[in-house]
XYZ file of C-alpha atoms in Angstrom:
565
model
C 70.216 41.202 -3.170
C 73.222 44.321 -3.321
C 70.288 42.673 1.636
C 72.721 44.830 1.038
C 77.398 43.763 3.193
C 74.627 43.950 0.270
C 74.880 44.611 -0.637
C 73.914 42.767 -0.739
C 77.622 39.057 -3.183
C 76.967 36.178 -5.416
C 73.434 36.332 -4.173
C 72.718 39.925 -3.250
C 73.807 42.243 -5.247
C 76.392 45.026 -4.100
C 73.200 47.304 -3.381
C 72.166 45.991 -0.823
C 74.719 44.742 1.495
C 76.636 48.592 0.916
C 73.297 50.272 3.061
C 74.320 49.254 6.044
C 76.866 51.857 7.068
C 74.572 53.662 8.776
C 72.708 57.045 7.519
C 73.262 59.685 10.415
C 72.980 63.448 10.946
C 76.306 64.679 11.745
C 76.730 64.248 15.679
C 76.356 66.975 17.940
C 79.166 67.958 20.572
C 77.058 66.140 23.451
C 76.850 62.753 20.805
C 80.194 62.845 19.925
C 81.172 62.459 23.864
C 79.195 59.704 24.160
C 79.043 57.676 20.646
C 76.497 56.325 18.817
C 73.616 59.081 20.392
C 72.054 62.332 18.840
C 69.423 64.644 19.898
C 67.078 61.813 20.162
C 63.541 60.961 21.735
C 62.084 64.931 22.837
C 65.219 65.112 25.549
C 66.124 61.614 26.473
C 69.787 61.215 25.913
C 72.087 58.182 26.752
C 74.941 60.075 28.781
C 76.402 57.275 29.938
C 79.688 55.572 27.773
C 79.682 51.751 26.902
C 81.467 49.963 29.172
C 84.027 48.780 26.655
C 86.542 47.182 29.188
C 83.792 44.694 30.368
C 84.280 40.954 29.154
C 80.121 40.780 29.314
C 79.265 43.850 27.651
C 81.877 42.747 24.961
C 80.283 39.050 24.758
C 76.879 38.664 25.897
C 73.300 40.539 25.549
C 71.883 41.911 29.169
C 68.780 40.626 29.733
C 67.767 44.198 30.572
C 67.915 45.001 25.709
C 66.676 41.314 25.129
C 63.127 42.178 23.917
C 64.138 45.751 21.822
C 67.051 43.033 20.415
C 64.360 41.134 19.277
C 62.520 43.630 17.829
C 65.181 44.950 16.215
C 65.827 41.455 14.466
C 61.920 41.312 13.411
C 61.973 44.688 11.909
C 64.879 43.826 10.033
C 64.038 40.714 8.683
C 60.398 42.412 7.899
C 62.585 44.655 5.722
C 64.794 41.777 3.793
C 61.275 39.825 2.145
C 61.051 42.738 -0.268
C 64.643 43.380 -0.769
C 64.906 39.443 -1.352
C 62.234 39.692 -3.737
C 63.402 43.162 -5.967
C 66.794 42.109 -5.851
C 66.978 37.961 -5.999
C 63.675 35.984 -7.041
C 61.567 38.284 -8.597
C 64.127 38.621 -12.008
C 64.361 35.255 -12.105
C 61.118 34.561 -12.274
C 60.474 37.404 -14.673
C 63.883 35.484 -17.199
C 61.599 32.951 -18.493
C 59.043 35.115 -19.913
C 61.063 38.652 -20.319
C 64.445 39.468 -22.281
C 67.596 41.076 -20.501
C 66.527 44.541 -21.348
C 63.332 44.159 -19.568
C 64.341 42.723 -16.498
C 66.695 45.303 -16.746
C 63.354 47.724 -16.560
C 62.294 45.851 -13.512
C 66.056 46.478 -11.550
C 64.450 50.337 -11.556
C 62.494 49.295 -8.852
C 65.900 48.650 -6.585
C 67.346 51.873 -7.313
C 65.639 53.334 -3.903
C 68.133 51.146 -2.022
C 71.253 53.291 -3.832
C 69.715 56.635 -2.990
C 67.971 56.782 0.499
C 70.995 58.969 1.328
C 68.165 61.992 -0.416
C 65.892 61.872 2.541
C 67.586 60.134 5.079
C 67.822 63.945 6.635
C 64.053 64.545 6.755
C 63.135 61.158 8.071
C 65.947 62.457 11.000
C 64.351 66.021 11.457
C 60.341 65.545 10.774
C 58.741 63.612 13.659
C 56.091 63.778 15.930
C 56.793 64.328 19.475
C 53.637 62.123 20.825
C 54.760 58.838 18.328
C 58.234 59.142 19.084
C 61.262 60.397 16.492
C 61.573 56.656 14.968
C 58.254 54.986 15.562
C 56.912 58.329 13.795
C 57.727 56.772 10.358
C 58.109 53.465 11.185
C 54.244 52.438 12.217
C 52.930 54.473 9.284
C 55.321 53.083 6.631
C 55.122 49.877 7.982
C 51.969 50.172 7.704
C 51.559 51.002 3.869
C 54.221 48.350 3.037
C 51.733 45.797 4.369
C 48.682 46.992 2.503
C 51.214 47.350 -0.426
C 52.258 43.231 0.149
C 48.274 42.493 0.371
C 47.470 44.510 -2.979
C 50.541 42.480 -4.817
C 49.120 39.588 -2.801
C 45.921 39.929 -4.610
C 46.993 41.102 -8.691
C 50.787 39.761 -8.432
C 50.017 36.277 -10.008
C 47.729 37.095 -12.996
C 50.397 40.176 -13.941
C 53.236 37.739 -14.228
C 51.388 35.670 -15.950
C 52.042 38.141 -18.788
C 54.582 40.495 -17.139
C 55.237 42.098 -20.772
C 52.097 43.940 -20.728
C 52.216 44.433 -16.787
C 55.642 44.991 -16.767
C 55.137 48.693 -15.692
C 53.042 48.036 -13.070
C 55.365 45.196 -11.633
C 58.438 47.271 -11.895
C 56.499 50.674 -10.121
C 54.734 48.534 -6.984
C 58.061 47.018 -6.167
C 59.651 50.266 -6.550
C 57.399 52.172 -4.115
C 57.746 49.067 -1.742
C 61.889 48.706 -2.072
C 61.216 52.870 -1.173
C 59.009 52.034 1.692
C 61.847 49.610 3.247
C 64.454 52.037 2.649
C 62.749 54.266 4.428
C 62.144 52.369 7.167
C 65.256 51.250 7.195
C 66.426 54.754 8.405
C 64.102 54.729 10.911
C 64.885 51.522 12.360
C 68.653 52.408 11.986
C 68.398 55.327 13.699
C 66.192 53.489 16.923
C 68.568 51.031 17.110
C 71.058 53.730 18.542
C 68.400 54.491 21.347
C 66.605 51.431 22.019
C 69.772 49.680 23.004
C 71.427 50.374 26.601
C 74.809 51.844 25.511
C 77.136 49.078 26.279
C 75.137 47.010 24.231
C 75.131 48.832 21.274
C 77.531 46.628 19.404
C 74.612 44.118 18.991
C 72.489 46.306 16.779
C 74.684 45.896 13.731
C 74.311 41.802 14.996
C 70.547 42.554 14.444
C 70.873 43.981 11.537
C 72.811 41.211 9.700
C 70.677 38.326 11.387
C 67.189 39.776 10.623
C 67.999 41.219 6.825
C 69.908 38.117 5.425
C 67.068 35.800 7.188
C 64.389 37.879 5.538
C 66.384 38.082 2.341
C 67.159 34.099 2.340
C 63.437 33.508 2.985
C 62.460 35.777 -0.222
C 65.367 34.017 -2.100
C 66.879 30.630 -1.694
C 63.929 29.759 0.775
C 60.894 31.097 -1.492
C 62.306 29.576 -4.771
C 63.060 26.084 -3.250
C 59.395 25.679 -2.058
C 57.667 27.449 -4.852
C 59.183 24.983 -6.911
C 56.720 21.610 -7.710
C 60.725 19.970 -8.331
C 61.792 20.412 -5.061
C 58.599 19.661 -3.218
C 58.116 16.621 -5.025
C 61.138 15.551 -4.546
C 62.072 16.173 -0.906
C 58.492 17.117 1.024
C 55.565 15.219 -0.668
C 55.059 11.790 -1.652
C 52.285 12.239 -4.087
C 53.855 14.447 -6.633
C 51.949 17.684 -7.678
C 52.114 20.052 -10.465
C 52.415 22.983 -8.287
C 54.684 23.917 -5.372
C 53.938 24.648 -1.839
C 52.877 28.162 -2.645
C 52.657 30.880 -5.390
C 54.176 33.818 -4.923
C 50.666 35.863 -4.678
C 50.484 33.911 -1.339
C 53.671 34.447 -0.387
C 53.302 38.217 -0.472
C 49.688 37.868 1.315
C 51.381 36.201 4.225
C 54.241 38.505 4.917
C 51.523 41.744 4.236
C 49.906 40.242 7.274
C 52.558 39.942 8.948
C 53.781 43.475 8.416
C 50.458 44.809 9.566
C 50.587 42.499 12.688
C 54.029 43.664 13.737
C 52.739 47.488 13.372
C 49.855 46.801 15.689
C 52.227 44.945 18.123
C 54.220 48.193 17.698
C 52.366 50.775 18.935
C 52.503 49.118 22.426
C 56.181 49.239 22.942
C 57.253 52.451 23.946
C 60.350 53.564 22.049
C 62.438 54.432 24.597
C 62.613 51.361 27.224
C 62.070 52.362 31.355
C 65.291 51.620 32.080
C 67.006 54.101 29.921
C 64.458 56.682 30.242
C 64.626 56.413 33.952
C 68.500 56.593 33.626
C 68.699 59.463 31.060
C 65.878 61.451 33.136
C 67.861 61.057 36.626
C 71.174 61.791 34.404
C 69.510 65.278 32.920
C 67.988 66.266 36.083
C 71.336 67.518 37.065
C 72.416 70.684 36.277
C 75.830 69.762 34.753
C 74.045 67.395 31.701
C 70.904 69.638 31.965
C 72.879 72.865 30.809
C 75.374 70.428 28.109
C 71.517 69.112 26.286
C 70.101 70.571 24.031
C 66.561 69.945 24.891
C 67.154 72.481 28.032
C 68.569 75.406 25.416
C 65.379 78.075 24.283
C 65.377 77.250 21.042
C 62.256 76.685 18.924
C 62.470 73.174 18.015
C 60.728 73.787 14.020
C 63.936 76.078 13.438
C 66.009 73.891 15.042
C 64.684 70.955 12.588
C 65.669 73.074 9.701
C 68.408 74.143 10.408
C 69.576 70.555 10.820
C 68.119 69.871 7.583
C 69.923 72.373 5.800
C 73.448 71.533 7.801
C 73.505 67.706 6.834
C 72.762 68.981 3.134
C 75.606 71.332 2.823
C 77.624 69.212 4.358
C 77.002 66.343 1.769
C 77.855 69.771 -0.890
C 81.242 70.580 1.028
C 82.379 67.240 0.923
C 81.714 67.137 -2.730
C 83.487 69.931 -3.277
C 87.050 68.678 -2.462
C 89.287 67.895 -5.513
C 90.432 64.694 -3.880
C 86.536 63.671 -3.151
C 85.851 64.337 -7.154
C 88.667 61.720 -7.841
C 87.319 59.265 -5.480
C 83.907 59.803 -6.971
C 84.801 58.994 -10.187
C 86.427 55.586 -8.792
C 83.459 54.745 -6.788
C 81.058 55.547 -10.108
C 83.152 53.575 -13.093
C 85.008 50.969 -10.767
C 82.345 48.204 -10.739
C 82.101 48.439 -15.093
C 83.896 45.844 -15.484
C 82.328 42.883 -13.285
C 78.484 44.128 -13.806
C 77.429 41.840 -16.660
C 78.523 38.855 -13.896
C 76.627 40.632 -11.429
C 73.380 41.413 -13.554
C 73.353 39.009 -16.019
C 75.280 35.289 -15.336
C 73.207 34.056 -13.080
C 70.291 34.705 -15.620
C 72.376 33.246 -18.123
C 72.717 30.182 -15.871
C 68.913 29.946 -16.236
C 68.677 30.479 -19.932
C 71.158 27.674 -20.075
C 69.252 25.137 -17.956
C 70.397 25.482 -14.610
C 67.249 25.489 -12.493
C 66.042 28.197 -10.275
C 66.598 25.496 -6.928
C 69.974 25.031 -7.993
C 71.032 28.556 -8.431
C 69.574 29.049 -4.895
C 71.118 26.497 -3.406
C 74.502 28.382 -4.788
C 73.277 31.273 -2.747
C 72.686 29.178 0.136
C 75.998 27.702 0.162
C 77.437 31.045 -0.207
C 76.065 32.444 2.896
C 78.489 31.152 5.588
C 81.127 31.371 3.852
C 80.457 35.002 3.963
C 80.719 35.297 7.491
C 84.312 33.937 7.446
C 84.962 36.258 4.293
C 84.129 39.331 6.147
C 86.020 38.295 9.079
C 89.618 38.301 7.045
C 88.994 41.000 5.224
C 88.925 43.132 8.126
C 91.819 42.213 9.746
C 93.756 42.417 5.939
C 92.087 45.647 5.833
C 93.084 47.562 9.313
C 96.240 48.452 8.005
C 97.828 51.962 6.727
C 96.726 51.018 3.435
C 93.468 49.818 3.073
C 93.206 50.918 -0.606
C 95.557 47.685 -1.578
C 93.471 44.804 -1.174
C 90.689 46.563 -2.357
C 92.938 46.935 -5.650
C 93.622 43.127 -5.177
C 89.091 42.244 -5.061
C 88.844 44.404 -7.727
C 91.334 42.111 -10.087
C 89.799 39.065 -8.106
C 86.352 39.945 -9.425
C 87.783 40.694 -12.944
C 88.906 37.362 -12.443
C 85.678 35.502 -11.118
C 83.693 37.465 -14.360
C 86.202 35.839 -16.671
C 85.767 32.639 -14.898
C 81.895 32.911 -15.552
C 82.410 34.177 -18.787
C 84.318 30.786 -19.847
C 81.878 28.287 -17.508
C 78.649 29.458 -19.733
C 81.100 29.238 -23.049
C 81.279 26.007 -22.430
C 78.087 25.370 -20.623
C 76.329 22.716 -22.275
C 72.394 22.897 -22.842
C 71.115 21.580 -20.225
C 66.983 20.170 -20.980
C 65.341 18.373 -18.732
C 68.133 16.843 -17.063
C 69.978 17.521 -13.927
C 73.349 19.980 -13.967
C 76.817 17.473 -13.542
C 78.265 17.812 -10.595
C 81.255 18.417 -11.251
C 79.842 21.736 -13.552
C 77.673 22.507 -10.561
C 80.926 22.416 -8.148
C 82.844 24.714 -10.600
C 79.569 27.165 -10.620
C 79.933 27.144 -6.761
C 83.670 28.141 -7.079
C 83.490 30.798 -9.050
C 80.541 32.187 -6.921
C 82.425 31.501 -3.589
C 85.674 33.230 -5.394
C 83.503 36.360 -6.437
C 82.015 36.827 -2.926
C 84.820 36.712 -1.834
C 86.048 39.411 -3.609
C 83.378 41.574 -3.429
C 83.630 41.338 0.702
C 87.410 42.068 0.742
C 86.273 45.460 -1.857
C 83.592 46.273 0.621
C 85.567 45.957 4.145
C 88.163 47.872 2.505
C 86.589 50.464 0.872
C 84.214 51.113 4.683
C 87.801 51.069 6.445
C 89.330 53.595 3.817
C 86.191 56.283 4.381
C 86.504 55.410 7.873
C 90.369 56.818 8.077
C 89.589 60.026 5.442
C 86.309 61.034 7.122
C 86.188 64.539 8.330
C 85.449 63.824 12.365
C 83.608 66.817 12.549
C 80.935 65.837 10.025
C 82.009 61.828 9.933
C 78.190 60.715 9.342
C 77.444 62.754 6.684
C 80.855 62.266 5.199
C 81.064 58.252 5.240
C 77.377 58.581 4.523
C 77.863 60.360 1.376
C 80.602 58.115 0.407
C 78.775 55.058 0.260
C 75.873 56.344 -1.359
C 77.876 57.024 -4.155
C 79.802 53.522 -4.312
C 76.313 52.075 -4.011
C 75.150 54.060 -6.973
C 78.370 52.884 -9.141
C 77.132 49.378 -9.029
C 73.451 50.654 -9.785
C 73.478 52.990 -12.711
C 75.446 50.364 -15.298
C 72.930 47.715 -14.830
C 70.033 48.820 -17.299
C 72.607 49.715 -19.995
C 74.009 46.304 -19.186
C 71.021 44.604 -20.153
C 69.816 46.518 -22.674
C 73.270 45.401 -24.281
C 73.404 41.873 -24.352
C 69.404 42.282 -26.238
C 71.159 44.205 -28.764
C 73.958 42.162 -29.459
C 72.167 39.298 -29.547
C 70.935 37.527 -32.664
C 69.192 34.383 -32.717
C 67.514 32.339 -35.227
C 64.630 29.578 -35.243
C 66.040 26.245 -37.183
C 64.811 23.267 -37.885
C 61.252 24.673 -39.488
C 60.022 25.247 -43.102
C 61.288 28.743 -42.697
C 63.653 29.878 -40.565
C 63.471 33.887 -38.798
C 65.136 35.596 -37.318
C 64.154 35.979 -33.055
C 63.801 39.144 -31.992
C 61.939 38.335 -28.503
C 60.782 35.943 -25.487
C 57.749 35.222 -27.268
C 59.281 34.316 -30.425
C 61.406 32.030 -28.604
C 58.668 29.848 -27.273
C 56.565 30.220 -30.537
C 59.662 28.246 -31.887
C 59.882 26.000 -29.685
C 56.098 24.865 -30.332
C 56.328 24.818 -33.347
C 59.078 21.873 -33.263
C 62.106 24.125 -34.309
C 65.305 25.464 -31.867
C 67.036 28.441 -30.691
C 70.120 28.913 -32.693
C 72.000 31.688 -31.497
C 74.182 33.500 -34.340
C 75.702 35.594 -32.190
C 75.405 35.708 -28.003
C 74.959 39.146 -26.956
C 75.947 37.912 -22.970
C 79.321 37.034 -24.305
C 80.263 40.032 -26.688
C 79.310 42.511 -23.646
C 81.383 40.599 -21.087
C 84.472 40.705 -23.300
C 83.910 44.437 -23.313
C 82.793 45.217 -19.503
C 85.976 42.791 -18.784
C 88.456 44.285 -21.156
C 87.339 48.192 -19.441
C 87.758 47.065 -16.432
C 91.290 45.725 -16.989
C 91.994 49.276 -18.687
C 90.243 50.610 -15.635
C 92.190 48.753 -12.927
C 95.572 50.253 -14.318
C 93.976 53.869 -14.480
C 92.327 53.333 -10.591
C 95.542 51.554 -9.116
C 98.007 54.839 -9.859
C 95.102 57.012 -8.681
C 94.653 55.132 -5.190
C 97.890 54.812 -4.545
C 98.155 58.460 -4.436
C 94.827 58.984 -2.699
C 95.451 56.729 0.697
C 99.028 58.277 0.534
C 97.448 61.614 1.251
C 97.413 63.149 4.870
C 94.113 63.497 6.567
C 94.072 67.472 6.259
C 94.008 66.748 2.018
C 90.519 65.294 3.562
C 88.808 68.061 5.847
C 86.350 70.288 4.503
C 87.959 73.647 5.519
C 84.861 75.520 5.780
C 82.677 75.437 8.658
C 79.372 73.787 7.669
C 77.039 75.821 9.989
């Protein structure tokens, strides 16, 4: 939540914060001149460079790209409420009532997120020339996400009210809305290359962190607090309440409104502000750019949209194809094994244990600005000639942090009723802090190292590619996770006439009715963290020989020596 650095964190999970690297088409000889800029907008090209020696162009917004800033940061944030939601509150919410393996089900529904890299080409190539390339999928995706929000708006409450029957449905609406976001989140990406003059391009990643961790806070930390009748009794009402400020049906009503307000609002701002279209129109009306653009060649623009198609595809297969690619693959795909049941599955634990939904939040919240400073020093540590090394040193840091959890919920005592010590709750904060952390230094490393082995020629698709799979790696291992700790779990209810043996939720609850307590024989949590911990240690001495070698390797041991056409 993996919103998505992502992705996502101790609150998001690696998912999200990984997205945003930026899913591109491989740039064209005109784009590469003049960064950030493709064949955009039916002929209207930015051809003029950022001014990068320019103290104000380096520090402040013009005035001129304050409103598409601003839309940029609404968009955004429009697109972290669902994330927040898929990847933070909703499984927490669905704990109480649901065993690991099931909520495992419902982390299906962020799998979207790890794969948009499938059609990120056609969203680039398939667009209608009267909408606009970006607002061409934006408005009408936008669009259904809304009417997707209202219609969860409407049935969300009564299904979790027994989310083991409707646990199908939950899981398949949030999927096709996490799908609906990633796909917009293309779009947007893409328009924020365009919409922004090009000395102010720098602020669209700005944007992008503001308005997706401010929509994924409000779905999280936010939403939690003030659904919570604790926390609005105790800090916003006087007359204490059974209920909290709102349910989550009308949280999802609101923001479905809100969606559909923003798409209205959208279709009267044109995508391509005067000022740049009058610049890029006097700029082609030469003939030195109006022979170098491609929107003056005689080319029939439906072939043309295929054949770009086809070239970002093979280029994703070329770069696959290299032996040293393979061996980074299978890194990227086994690397995060042996900190997933802290990512999936502790902070659940923490719940199971007593820990309350607000104070697991507030966790998250606490974690947030520390973030920005983490990010900060991890670049710098990370600019070097061997970014691979403190990526090696996160990855033993969050081996570290999991074993820290692991031995915090050991000796985590049961909490009912009563309010976590503060001292425990400090330690809890730790051992987040220390695992974010980590997972920031793994991140700005790992971005830096595809950065320096990226084939120039075909750098988007490349680093593109990359990620995608790094995402998946922290993905894939999470159902199988779950569906783990069920099995190695074995519980019992004591202190009736006759004891069983718990095989679910239900049976949980049924036993606590009926007078009697949980006894757990043997944890499942704990015998699957001793093993995801003990393969990752095996898989930390395997990976650090291997990436030595690989950021030893020259740049040519990177280039894909065929010419993807």
């Amino acid at each position: 939540m993996d919103v998505h650095k992502r992705n996502h964190s101790s609150g998001r999970s690696d998912e999200v914060g990984d997205e945003k690297v930026g899913f591109q088409a491989p740039l064209s000889p005109l784009a590469r001149t003049r960064p950030g800029f493709q064949e955009e907008n039916d002929g209207l090209l930015p051809t003029s460079m950022p001014n990068t020696s320019s103290k104000t162009a380096s520090h402040s917004l013009p005035r001129k790209d304050l409103k598409a800033f601003i839309i940029l940061v609404i968009l955004y944030t429009l697109q972290g409420v669902p994330v927040g939601l898929a990847f933070g509150s909703v499984p927490f919410i669905l704990k109480s009532k649901l065993s690991y393996s099931q909520v495992g089900i419902f982390s299906l529904a962020s799998y979207p997120y790890s794969l948009k890299l499938l059609w990120s080409p056609i969203v680039d190539a398939i667009y209608s020339r009267r909408i606009g390339r970006r607002k061409s999928w934006i408005i009408p995706v936008q669009l259904v996400s809304g009417l997707t929000l209202l219609y969860l708006g409407l049935v969300i409450d009564e299904s979790m009210a027994n989310p083991t029957q409707n646990l199908v449905r939950i899981t398949t609406c949030f999927f096709l809305l996490v799908l609906f976001c990633a796909t917009q989140d293309i779009a947007v990406d893409g328009w924020a290359l365009t919409v922004l003059s090009p000395e102010s391009l720098s602020f669209a990643s700005t944007a992008q962190t503001v308005g997706m961790n401010c929509g994924y806070f409000s779905s999280f930390t936010v939403f939690l607090a003030l659904s919570s009748p604790e926390f609005a009794n105790r800090y916003l009402r006087k007359t204490p309440r059974t209920y909290g400020l709102f349910d989550l049906g009308g949280y999802l009503t609101f923001w479905g409104w809100m969606y559909i307000i923003v798409t209205a609002i959208l279709f009267f701002v044109p995508e391509d502000p005067p000022h740049l279209a009058r610049q890029n129109h006097e700029k082609l009306s030469s003939d030195h750019y109006k022979n170098e653009s491609v929107y003056n060649r005689p080319v029939d623009k439906t072939r043309r949209y295929l054949q770009d198609l086809m070239h970002v595809y093979d280029s994703m297969y070329q770069v696959l194809k290299l032996p040293n690619v393979q061996t980074l693959v299978v890194i990227l795909l086994f690397a995060k094994l042996g900190f997933q049941v802290n990512e999936a599955a502790t902070n659940l634990k923490y719940l199971e244990k007593g820990l309350s939904k607000e104070d697991l939040s507030i966790t998250v919240l606490i974690d947030f600005p520390f973030e920005m400073i983490f990010g900060y020093y991890s670049g710098r540590w990370s600019s070097g000639k061997s970014p691979l090394r403190p990526w090696l040193f996160g990855f033993a840091g969050r081996l570290f942090a999991a074993l820290l959890a692991h031995i915090i919920l050991l000796f985590f005592p049961q909490i009912d009723g009563e309010g976590v010590p503060w001292k425990l709750f400090l330690l809890i904060i730790c051992q987040h802090l220390l695992n974010s952390f980590m997972s920031t230094i793994q991140f700005v490393s790992l971005c830096a190292f595809h950065t320096r082995i990226a084939d120039p020629t075909i750098g988007g698709t490349y680093m593109t590619t990359l990620n995608t799979l790094s995402n998946y790696g922290g993905t894939w291992p999470r159902l199988i996770i779950l569906y783990m700790i069920d099995k190695l779990t074995l519980a019992r209810c004591e202190g009736i006439v006759e004891p069983y043996e718990i095989l679910s939720e239900d049976m949980k609850k049924e036993c606590s009715g009926a007078g009697g307590r949980v006894v757990f024989i043997r944890d499942g949590y704990f015998h699957t963290s001793a093993i995801c911990i003990t393969l990752g240690v095996v898989i930390w001495f395997w990976v650090k020989k291997k990436a030595t070698y690989l950021q030893s390797l020259p740049q040519s041991a990177w280039r894909v020596n065929k010419t993807v056409k």
